[in-house]
Amino acid sequence: MHELAITNPEKVKAAFLFNPGCLQPFSMSVKNLFANLLPIVSPTSKNVRRFLDTAIFSKPDHGLSPLAEELLIDYEVFALKRYNDRSQKPYFMANELDDVSVATYLLLGDSDLLFPADKSIRNARIHLKSLCETKVFANVGHGIETYAEAMVYLGEKIRSFD
C-alpha cells in the first residue's frame, strides 16, 4: 500500500487497511506467540485449528463455514509442511506512514490478538495524517477480510467515491 500511495498518490482514490501489521510490531504476548509458534513447530490440523480459533477468528461471531474452515486448515497444514516462505513479513512502518497523503480508512477487529486494535488506532492517529475513518468491529479477530459486515462497509465506502 505505502509505495503506491507515497510515490503516485494521484492513482489511489483511497486506501483501506484491514487489521494492518504496518501500524505496530507483531504482538509479543505469550498467548499470541504460543498460538503462532505451535502450528509452525507441529503442523497438525489440531494445532492450525487452535491458531485460527485463538488468533484469527472470534467465534461464534466471526468465523468461516465448516467447509471453508476445513479447506483453510488443510491448506495451512500443507503450506506449513511444504512451502518455503520467503515473503516479506508485516513490519511497523512508523515514519514511512507519515508520507501517505491518500484518504485512508482503518478497519479493525476488537479481538485481534496479532495486532491489537487499540495500539493500531493510536499509531494510525500519529502517523497517518490522511486517516479519514476508523471502524472497529466487535467480536472480530485478525481475519477481518472474512467478516461479511466489514466487506459490506468496504463496498459502501467504495460506492460513495463514484
mmCIF file of C-alpha atoms in Angstrom:
data_model
loop_
_atom_site.group_PDB
_atom_site.id
_atom_site.type_symbol
_atom_site.label_atom_id
_atom_site.label_comp_id
_atom_site.label_asym_id
_atom_site.label_seq_id
_atom_site.Cartn_x
_atom_site.Cartn_y
_atom_site.Cartn_z
ATOM 1 C CA MET A 1 0.000 0.000 0.000
ATOM 2 C CA HIS A 2 2.515 2.530 1.063
ATOM 3 C CA GLU A 3 4.754 2.642 -2.002
ATOM 4 C CA LEU A 4 1.993 3.472 -4.479
ATOM 5 C CA ALA A 5 0.240 5.788 -2.023
ATOM 6 C CA ILE A 6 3.507 7.674 -1.477
ATOM 7 C CA THR A 7 5.019 7.672 -4.962
ATOM 8 C CA ASN A 8 1.847 8.065 -7.039
ATOM 9 C CA PRO A 9 -0.992 9.229 -4.778
ATOM 10 C CA GLU A 10 -2.930 10.527 -7.795
ATOM 11 C CA LYS A 11 -3.501 6.881 -8.796
ATOM 12 C CA VAL A 12 -5.114 5.958 -5.481
ATOM 13 C CA LYS A 13 -8.616 7.107 -4.514
ATOM 14 C CA ALA A 14 -8.382 5.634 -1.025
ATOM 15 C CA ALA A 15 -6.534 3.019 0.990
ATOM 16 C CA PHE A 16 -8.382 0.527 3.175
ATOM 17 C CA LEU A 17 -6.295 -1.110 5.864
ATOM 18 C CA PHE A 18 -7.710 -4.300 7.394
ATOM 19 C CA ASN A 19 -6.013 -5.085 10.733
ATOM 20 C CA PRO A 20 -2.700 -3.990 9.217
ATOM 21 C CA GLY A 21 0.663 -5.071 10.514
ATOM 22 C CA CYS A 22 2.218 -1.791 9.407
ATOM 23 C CA LEU A 23 0.872 0.153 12.395
ATOM 24 C CA GLN A 24 2.693 -1.720 15.141
ATOM 25 C CA PRO A 25 5.130 -4.529 15.771
ATOM 26 C CA PHE A 26 3.771 -8.067 15.959
ATOM 27 C CA SER A 27 2.324 -8.695 19.418
ATOM 28 C CA MET A 28 4.824 -10.480 21.639
ATOM 29 C CA SER A 29 2.253 -11.567 24.217
ATOM 30 C CA VAL A 30 2.760 -15.122 25.451
ATOM 31 C CA LYS A 31 -0.703 -16.105 24.212
ATOM 32 C CA ASN A 32 -0.010 -14.770 20.714
ATOM 33 C CA LEU A 33 3.466 -16.294 20.480
ATOM 34 C CA PHE A 34 2.166 -19.688 21.590
ATOM 35 C CA ALA A 35 -0.739 -19.564 19.141
ATOM 36 C CA ASN A 36 1.575 -18.652 16.251
ATOM 37 C CA LEU A 37 4.509 -20.932 17.011
ATOM 38 C CA LEU A 38 2.617 -24.127 17.857
ATOM 39 C CA PRO A 39 1.472 -24.890 14.276
ATOM 40 C CA ILE A 40 4.916 -23.997 12.931
ATOM 41 C CA VAL A 41 6.673 -26.382 15.319
ATOM 42 C CA SER A 42 3.992 -29.057 14.965
ATOM 43 C CA PRO A 43 1.908 -28.511 11.803
ATOM 44 C CA THR A 44 -1.170 -30.614 12.529
ATOM 45 C CA SER A 45 -4.829 -29.906 11.823
ATOM 46 C CA LYS A 46 -5.472 -29.629 15.559
ATOM 47 C CA ASN A 47 -2.730 -27.009 16.030
ATOM 48 C CA VAL A 48 -3.744 -24.991 12.975
ATOM 49 C CA ARG A 49 -7.371 -25.012 14.175
ATOM 50 C CA ARG A 50 -6.184 -23.805 17.589
ATOM 51 C CA PHE A 51 -4.224 -20.977 15.901
ATOM 52 C CA LEU A 52 -7.242 -19.928 13.822
ATOM 53 C CA ASP A 53 -9.582 -20.058 16.825
ATOM 54 C CA THR A 54 -7.155 -18.135 19.051
ATOM 55 C CA ALA A 55 -5.517 -15.591 16.745
ATOM 56 C CA ILE A 56 -7.543 -15.180 13.560
ATOM 57 C CA PHE A 57 -11.250 -15.585 14.298
ATOM 58 C CA SER A 58 -13.531 -14.656 17.174
ATOM 59 C CA LYS A 59 -16.176 -17.342 17.297
ATOM 60 C CA PRO A 60 -19.118 -17.528 17.298
ATOM 61 C CA ASP A 61 -19.469 -14.063 15.733
ATOM 62 C CA HIS A 62 -16.513 -14.248 13.378
ATOM 63 C CA GLY A 63 -15.552 -17.443 11.583
ATOM 64 C CA LEU A 64 -15.960 -19.401 8.384
ATOM 65 C CA SER A 65 -18.403 -22.037 7.255
ATOM 66 C CA PRO A 66 -17.354 -25.542 8.346
ATOM 67 C CA LEU A 67 -16.365 -26.455 4.772
ATOM 68 C CA ALA A 68 -14.327 -23.274 4.242
ATOM 69 C CA GLU A 69 -12.621 -23.748 7.599
ATOM 70 C CA GLU A 70 -11.644 -27.335 6.763
ATOM 71 C CA LEU A 71 -10.250 -26.223 3.389
ATOM 72 C CA LEU A 72 -8.267 -23.455 5.096
ATOM 73 C CA ILE A 73 -6.901 -25.862 7.705
ATOM 74 C CA ASP A 74 -5.892 -28.372 5.021
ATOM 75 C CA TYR A 75 -4.165 -25.621 3.068
ATOM 76 C CA GLU A 76 -2.351 -24.276 6.153
ATOM 77 C CA VAL A 77 -1.090 -27.736 7.151
ATOM 78 C CA PHE A 78 0.099 -28.323 3.586
ATOM 79 C CA ALA A 79 1.772 -24.905 3.428
ATOM 80 C CA LEU A 80 3.468 -25.304 6.799
ATOM 81 C CA LYS A 81 4.850 -28.712 5.821
ATOM 82 C CA ARG A 82 5.859 -27.995 2.216
ATOM 83 C CA TYR A 83 6.146 -24.283 1.496
ATOM 84 C CA ASN A 84 9.384 -22.350 1.924
ATOM 85 C CA ASP A 85 8.067 -18.893 2.791
ATOM 86 C CA ARG A 86 10.310 -16.076 1.602
ATOM 87 C CA SER A 87 7.672 -13.350 1.581
ATOM 88 C CA GLN A 88 8.131 -10.015 3.287
ATOM 89 C CA LYS A 89 6.579 -10.043 6.723
ATOM 90 C CA PRO A 90 4.498 -7.208 8.154
ATOM 91 C CA TYR A 91 6.571 -4.649 9.978
ATOM 92 C CA PHE A 92 5.854 -1.432 11.847
ATOM 93 C CA MET A 93 6.352 1.246 9.193
ATOM 94 C CA ALA A 94 6.235 4.133 11.698
ATOM 95 C CA ASN A 95 7.578 7.246 9.991
ATOM 96 C CA GLU A 96 7.178 5.800 6.483
ATOM 97 C CA LEU A 97 3.435 6.236 7.005
ATOM 98 C CA ASP A 98 3.874 9.972 7.527
ATOM 99 C CA ASP A 99 4.288 10.322 3.750
ATOM 100 C CA VAL A 100 0.902 8.770 2.889
ATOM 101 C CA SER A 101 -1.420 11.514 1.645
ATOM 102 C CA VAL A 102 -4.316 9.492 0.214
ATOM 103 C CA ALA A 103 -7.573 9.081 2.099
ATOM 104 C CA THR A 104 -7.083 6.126 4.443
ATOM 105 C CA TYR A 105 -9.700 4.026 6.201
ATOM 106 C CA LEU A 106 -8.746 1.708 9.043
ATOM 107 C CA LEU A 107 -10.872 -1.380 9.712
ATOM 108 C CA LEU A 108 -10.085 -3.372 12.832
ATOM 109 C CA GLY A 109 -11.399 -6.267 14.861
ATOM 110 C CA ASP A 110 -11.505 -5.706 18.595
ATOM 111 C CA SER A 111 -10.385 -9.318 19.169
ATOM 112 C CA ASP A 112 -7.232 -9.172 17.014
ATOM 113 C CA LEU A 113 -4.539 -10.962 19.011
ATOM 114 C CA LEU A 114 -1.761 -10.414 16.443
ATOM 115 C CA PHE A 115 -2.106 -6.628 16.189
ATOM 116 C CA PRO A 116 -4.354 -5.302 18.995
ATOM 117 C CA ALA A 117 -6.812 -2.628 17.828
ATOM 118 C CA ASP A 118 -6.096 -0.004 20.489
ATOM 119 C CA LYS A 119 -2.407 0.198 19.606
ATOM 120 C CA SER A 120 -3.159 0.286 15.865
ATOM 121 C CA ILE A 121 -5.601 3.167 16.378
ATOM 122 C CA ARG A 122 -3.114 5.116 18.477
ATOM 123 C CA ASN A 123 -0.320 4.701 15.920
ATOM 124 C CA ALA A 124 -2.623 5.438 12.958
ATOM 125 C CA ARG A 125 -3.622 8.748 14.557
ATOM 126 C CA ILE A 126 0.041 9.641 14.974
ATOM 127 C CA HIS A 127 1.380 8.517 11.587
ATOM 128 C CA LEU A 128 -1.493 8.632 9.104
ATOM 129 C CA LYS A 129 -2.255 12.309 8.582
ATOM 130 C CA SER A 130 -4.826 11.343 5.939
ATOM 131 C CA LEU A 131 -6.761 8.973 8.219
ATOM 132 C CA CYS A 132 -10.444 9.559 7.389
ATOM 133 C CA GLU A 133 -12.172 6.980 9.500
ATOM 134 C CA THR A 134 -11.534 4.115 11.892
ATOM 135 C CA LYS A 135 -14.102 1.342 12.167
ATOM 136 C CA VAL A 136 -13.764 -1.295 14.895
ATOM 137 C CA PHE A 137 -15.909 -4.407 14.561
ATOM 138 C CA ALA A 138 -16.938 -6.128 17.798
ATOM 139 C CA ASN A 139 -16.019 -9.773 18.318
ATOM 140 C CA VAL A 140 -13.858 -9.880 15.187
ATOM 141 C CA GLY A 141 -10.334 -11.266 15.095
ATOM 142 C CA HIS A 142 -7.400 -10.694 12.775
ATOM 143 C CA GLY A 143 -9.051 -12.312 9.734
ATOM 144 C CA ILE A 144 -11.364 -9.340 9.249
ATOM 145 C CA GLU A 145 -11.387 -9.766 5.464
ATOM 146 C CA THR A 146 -13.574 -12.859 6.038
ATOM 147 C CA TYR A 147 -16.119 -10.873 8.074
ATOM 148 C CA ALA A 148 -19.210 -10.081 5.998
ATOM 149 C CA GLU A 149 -20.007 -6.768 7.731
ATOM 150 C CA ALA A 150 -16.500 -5.486 7.003
ATOM 151 C CA MET A 151 -16.959 -6.293 3.314
ATOM 152 C CA VAL A 152 -20.344 -4.528 3.307
ATOM 153 C CA TYR A 153 -18.708 -1.455 4.866
ATOM 154 C CA LEU A 154 -15.945 -1.567 2.228
ATOM 155 C CA GLY A 155 -18.495 -1.815 -0.586
ATOM 156 C CA GLU A 156 -20.483 1.139 0.740
ATOM 157 C CA LYS A 157 -17.360 3.291 1.014
ATOM 158 C CA ILE A 158 -16.187 2.369 -2.485
ATOM 159 C CA ARG A 159 -19.614 3.167 -3.966
ATOM 160 C CA SER A 160 -19.558 6.558 -2.246
ATOM 161 C CA PHE A 161 -16.480 7.563 -4.303
ATOM 162 C CA ASP A 162 -18.400 7.479 -7.589
#
